[in-house]
Short mmCIF file of C-alpha atoms in Angstrom, two decimals:
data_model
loop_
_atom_site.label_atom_id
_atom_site.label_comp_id
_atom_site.label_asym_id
_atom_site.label_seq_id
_atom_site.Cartn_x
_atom_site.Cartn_y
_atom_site.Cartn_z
CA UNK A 7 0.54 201.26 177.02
CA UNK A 8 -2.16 198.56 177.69
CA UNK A 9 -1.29 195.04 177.97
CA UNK A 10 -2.37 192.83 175.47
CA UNK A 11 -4.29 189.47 175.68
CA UNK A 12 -2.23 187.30 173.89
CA UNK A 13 -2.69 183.60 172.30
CA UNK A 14 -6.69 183.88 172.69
CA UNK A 15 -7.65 181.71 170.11
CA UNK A 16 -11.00 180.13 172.02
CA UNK A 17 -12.65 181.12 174.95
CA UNK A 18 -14.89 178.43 176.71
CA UNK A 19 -17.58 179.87 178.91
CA UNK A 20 -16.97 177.10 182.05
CA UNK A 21 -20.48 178.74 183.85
CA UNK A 22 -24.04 178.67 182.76
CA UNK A 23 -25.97 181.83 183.61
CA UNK A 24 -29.63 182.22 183.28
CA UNK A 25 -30.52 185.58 181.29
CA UNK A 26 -33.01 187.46 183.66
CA UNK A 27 -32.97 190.20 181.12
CA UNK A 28 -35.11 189.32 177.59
CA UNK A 29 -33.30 188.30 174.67
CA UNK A 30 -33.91 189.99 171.22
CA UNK A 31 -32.38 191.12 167.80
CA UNK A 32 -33.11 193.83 165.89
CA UNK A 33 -32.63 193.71 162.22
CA UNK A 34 -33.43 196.57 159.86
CA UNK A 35 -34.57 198.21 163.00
CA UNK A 36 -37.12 196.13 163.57
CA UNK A 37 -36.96 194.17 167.22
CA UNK A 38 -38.16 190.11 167.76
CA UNK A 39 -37.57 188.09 170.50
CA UNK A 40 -34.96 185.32 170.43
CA UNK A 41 -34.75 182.46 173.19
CA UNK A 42 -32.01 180.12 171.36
CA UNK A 43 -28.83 179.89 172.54
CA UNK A 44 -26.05 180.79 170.09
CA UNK A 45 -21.93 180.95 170.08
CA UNK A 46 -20.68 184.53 170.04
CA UNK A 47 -17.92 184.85 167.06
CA UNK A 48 -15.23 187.78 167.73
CA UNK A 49 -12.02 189.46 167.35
CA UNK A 50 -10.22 192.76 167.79
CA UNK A 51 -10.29 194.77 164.29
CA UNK A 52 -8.69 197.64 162.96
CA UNK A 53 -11.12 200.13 160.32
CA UNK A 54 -9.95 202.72 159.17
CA UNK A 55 -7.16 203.32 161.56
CA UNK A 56 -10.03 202.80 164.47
CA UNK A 57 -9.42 200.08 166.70
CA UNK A 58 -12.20 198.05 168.03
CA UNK A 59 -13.89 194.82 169.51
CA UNK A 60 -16.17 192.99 167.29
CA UNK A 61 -18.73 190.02 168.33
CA UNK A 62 -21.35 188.82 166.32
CA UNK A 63 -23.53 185.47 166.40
CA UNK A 64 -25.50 183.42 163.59
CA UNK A 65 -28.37 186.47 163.98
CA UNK A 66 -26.31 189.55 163.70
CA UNK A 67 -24.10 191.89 165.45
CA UNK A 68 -24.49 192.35 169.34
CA UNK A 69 -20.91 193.93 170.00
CA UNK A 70 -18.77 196.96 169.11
CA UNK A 71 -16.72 198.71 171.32
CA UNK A 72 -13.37 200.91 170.94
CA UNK A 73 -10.40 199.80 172.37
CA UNK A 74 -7.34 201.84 172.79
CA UNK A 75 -4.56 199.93 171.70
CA UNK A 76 -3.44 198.28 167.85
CA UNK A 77 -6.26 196.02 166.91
CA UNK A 78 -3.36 194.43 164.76
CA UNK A 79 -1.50 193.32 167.98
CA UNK A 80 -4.72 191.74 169.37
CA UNK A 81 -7.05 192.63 172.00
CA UNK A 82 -5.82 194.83 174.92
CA UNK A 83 -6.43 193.88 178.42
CA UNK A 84 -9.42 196.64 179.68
CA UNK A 85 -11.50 195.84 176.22
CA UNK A 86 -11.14 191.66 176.70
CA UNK A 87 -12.48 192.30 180.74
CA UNK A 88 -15.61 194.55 178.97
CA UNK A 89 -15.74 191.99 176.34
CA UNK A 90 -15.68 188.98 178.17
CA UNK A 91 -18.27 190.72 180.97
CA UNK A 92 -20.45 191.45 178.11
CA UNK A 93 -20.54 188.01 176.40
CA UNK A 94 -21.00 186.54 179.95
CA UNK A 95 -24.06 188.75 180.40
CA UNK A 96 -25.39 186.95 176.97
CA UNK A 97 -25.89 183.92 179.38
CA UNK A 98 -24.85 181.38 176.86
CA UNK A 99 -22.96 178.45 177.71
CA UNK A 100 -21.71 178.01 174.00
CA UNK A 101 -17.79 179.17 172.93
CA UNK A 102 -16.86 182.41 172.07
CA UNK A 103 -14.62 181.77 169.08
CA UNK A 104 -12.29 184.13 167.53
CA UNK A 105 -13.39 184.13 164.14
CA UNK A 106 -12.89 186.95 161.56
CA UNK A 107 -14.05 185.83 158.33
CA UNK A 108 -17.65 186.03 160.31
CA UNK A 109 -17.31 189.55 160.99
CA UNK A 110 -16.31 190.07 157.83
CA UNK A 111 -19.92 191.89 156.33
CA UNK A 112 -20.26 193.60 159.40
CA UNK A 113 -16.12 194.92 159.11
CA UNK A 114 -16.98 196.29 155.64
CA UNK A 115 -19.90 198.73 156.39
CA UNK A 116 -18.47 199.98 159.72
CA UNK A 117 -15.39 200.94 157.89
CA UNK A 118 -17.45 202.26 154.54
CA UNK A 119 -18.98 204.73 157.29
CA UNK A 120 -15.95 205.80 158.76
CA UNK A 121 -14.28 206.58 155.10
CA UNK A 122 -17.66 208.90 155.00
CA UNK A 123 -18.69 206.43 152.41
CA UNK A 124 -21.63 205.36 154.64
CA UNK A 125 -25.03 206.77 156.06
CA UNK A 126 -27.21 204.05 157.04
CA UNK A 127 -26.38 201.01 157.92
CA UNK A 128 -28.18 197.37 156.74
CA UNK A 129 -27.06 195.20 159.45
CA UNK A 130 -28.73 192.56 161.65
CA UNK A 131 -28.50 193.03 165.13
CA UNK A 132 -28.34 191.14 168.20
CA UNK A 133 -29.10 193.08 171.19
CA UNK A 134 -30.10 191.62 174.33
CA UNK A 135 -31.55 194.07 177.22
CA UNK A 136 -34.48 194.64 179.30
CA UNK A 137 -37.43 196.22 177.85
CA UNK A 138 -36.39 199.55 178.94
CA UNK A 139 -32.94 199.00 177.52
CA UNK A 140 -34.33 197.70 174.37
CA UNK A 141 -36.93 200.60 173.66
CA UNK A 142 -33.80 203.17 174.24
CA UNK A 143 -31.55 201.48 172.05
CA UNK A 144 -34.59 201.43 168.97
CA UNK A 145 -34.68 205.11 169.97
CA UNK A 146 -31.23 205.80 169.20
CA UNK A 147 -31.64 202.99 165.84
CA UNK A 148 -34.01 206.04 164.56
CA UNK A 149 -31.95 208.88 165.12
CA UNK A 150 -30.78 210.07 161.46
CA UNK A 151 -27.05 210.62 159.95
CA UNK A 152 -25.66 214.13 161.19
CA UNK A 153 -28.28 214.69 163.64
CA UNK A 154 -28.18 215.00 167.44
CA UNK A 155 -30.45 215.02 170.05
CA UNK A 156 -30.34 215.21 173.75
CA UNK A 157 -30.86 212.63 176.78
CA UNK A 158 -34.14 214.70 177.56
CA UNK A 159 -35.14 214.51 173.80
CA UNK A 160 -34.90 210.83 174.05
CA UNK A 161 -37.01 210.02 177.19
CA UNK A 162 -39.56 212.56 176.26
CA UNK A 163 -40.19 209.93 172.20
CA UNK A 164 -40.53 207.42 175.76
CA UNK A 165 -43.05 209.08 177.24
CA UNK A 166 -40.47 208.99 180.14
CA UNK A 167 -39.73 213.00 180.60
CA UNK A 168 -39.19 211.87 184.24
CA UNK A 169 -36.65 209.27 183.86
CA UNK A 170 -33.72 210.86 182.27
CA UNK A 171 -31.03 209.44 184.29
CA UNK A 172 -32.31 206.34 183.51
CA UNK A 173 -32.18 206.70 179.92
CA UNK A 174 -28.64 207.78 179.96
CA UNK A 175 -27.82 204.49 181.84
CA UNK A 176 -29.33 202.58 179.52
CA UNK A 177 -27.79 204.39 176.61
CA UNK A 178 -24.00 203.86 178.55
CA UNK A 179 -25.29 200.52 177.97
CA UNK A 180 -25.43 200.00 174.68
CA UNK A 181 -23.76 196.93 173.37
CA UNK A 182 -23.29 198.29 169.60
CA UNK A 183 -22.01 201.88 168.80
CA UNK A 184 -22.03 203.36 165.57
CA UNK A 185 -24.47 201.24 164.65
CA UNK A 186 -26.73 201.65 167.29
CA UNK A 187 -25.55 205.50 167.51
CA UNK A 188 -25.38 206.91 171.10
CA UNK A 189 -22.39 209.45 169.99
CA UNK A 190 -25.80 211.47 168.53
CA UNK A 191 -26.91 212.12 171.97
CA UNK A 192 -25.47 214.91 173.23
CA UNK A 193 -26.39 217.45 176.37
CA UNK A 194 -29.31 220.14 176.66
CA UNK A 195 -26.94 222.68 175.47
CA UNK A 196 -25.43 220.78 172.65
CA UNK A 197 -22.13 219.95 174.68
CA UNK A 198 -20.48 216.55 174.43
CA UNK A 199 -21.11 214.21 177.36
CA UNK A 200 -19.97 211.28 178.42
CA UNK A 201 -19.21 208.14 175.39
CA UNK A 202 -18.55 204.91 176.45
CA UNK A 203 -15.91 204.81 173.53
CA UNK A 204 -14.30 208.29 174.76
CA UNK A 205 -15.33 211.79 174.32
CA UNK A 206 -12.53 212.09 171.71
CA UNK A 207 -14.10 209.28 169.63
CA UNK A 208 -17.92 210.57 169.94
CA UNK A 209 -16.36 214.43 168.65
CA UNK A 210 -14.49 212.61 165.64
CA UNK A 211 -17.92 210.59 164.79
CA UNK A 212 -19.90 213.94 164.74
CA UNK A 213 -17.29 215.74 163.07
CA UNK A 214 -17.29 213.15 160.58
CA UNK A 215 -21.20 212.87 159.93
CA UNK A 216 -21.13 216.81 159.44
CA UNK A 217 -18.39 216.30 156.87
CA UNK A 218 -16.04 218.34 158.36
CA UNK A 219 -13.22 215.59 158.80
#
């Protein structure tokens, strides 16, 4: 069983880091630049018996990731290190404050999707990436409920047929799933590949967008 971070009630960024990546949101799938530094708001959260790490700031959402143990008993050790790497990586010097009642429109259509009560989402986002990073992750914003695609599929709507590694990188990179939905990229063949919230999760979010769970 994974440890759990206990007590974490505020986390004070001690370091200032300068963002050499660009910093944008996208809202409504549409992307604009941001340059203003903002806290980061967070907690662990359960949805519909799915456990996961939430972070938003005063723009929109910029994290969701899985994490493997109770949500309810706080967050586990292995999602706070990705967490706290991630909100580093935001390169703000403000606090990163444990706040729920802030994710608390962002809580209700993540779990409305995973009752199956959900297709589309109406979110602001928060994602921060290079320009490569950004123009996969707009990709992905487009691909529909219930359909998948595959890695080649996406750098081909690039114009990058060559650079398919680097897509998948930049797809394992994506700050918000679900939302933002790499589990719809799959392989050439239609197999699963690799999730950065588990294979088991990404089969369970297909399965569910079919409506066969």
């Amino acid at each position: 069983m994974s440890r759990m971070v206990a007590g974490v009630e505020k986390v004070i960024v001690q370091e200032s880091t300068s963002l050499s990546e660009s910093s944008v949101g996208m809202e409504r799938g549409r992307v604009r630049e941001k340059t203003a530094s903002k806290p980061i708001y967070w907690s662990a959260v359960c949805l519909n018996g799915s456990n996961f790490v939430m972070a938003v700031t005063d723009v929109g959402l910029g994290y969701l990731q899985f994490q493997k143990s109770n949500a309810e008993e706080g967050v586990d050790v292995e999602a706070w290190q990705a967490f706290t790497q991630w909100a580093r990586k935001m390169g703000h010097p403000s606090d990163w404050m444990q706040h729920e009642d802030k994710l608390k429109p962002y809580m209700q259509q993540v779990d409305e999707y995973l009752r199956g009560e959900r297709t589309t989402f109406t979110l602001p986002l928060d994602l921060q990436g290079t320009d490569f990073q950004q123009a996969v992750w707009k990709t992905l914003h487009d691909i529909g409920h219930g359909e998948t695609v595959s890695y080649s599929q996406v750098a081909q709507t690039l114009d990058k047929s060559s650079a398919v590694r680097a897509v998948g990188t930049a797809i394992g990179a994506n700050p918000v799933l679900i939302v933002v939905p790499c589990h719809r990229v799959v392989g050439k063949n239609g197999a699963l590949t690799g999730y950065r919230g588990g294979l088991a999760n990404k089969e369970r979010l297909l399965r569910l967008e079919r409506g066969s769970e």
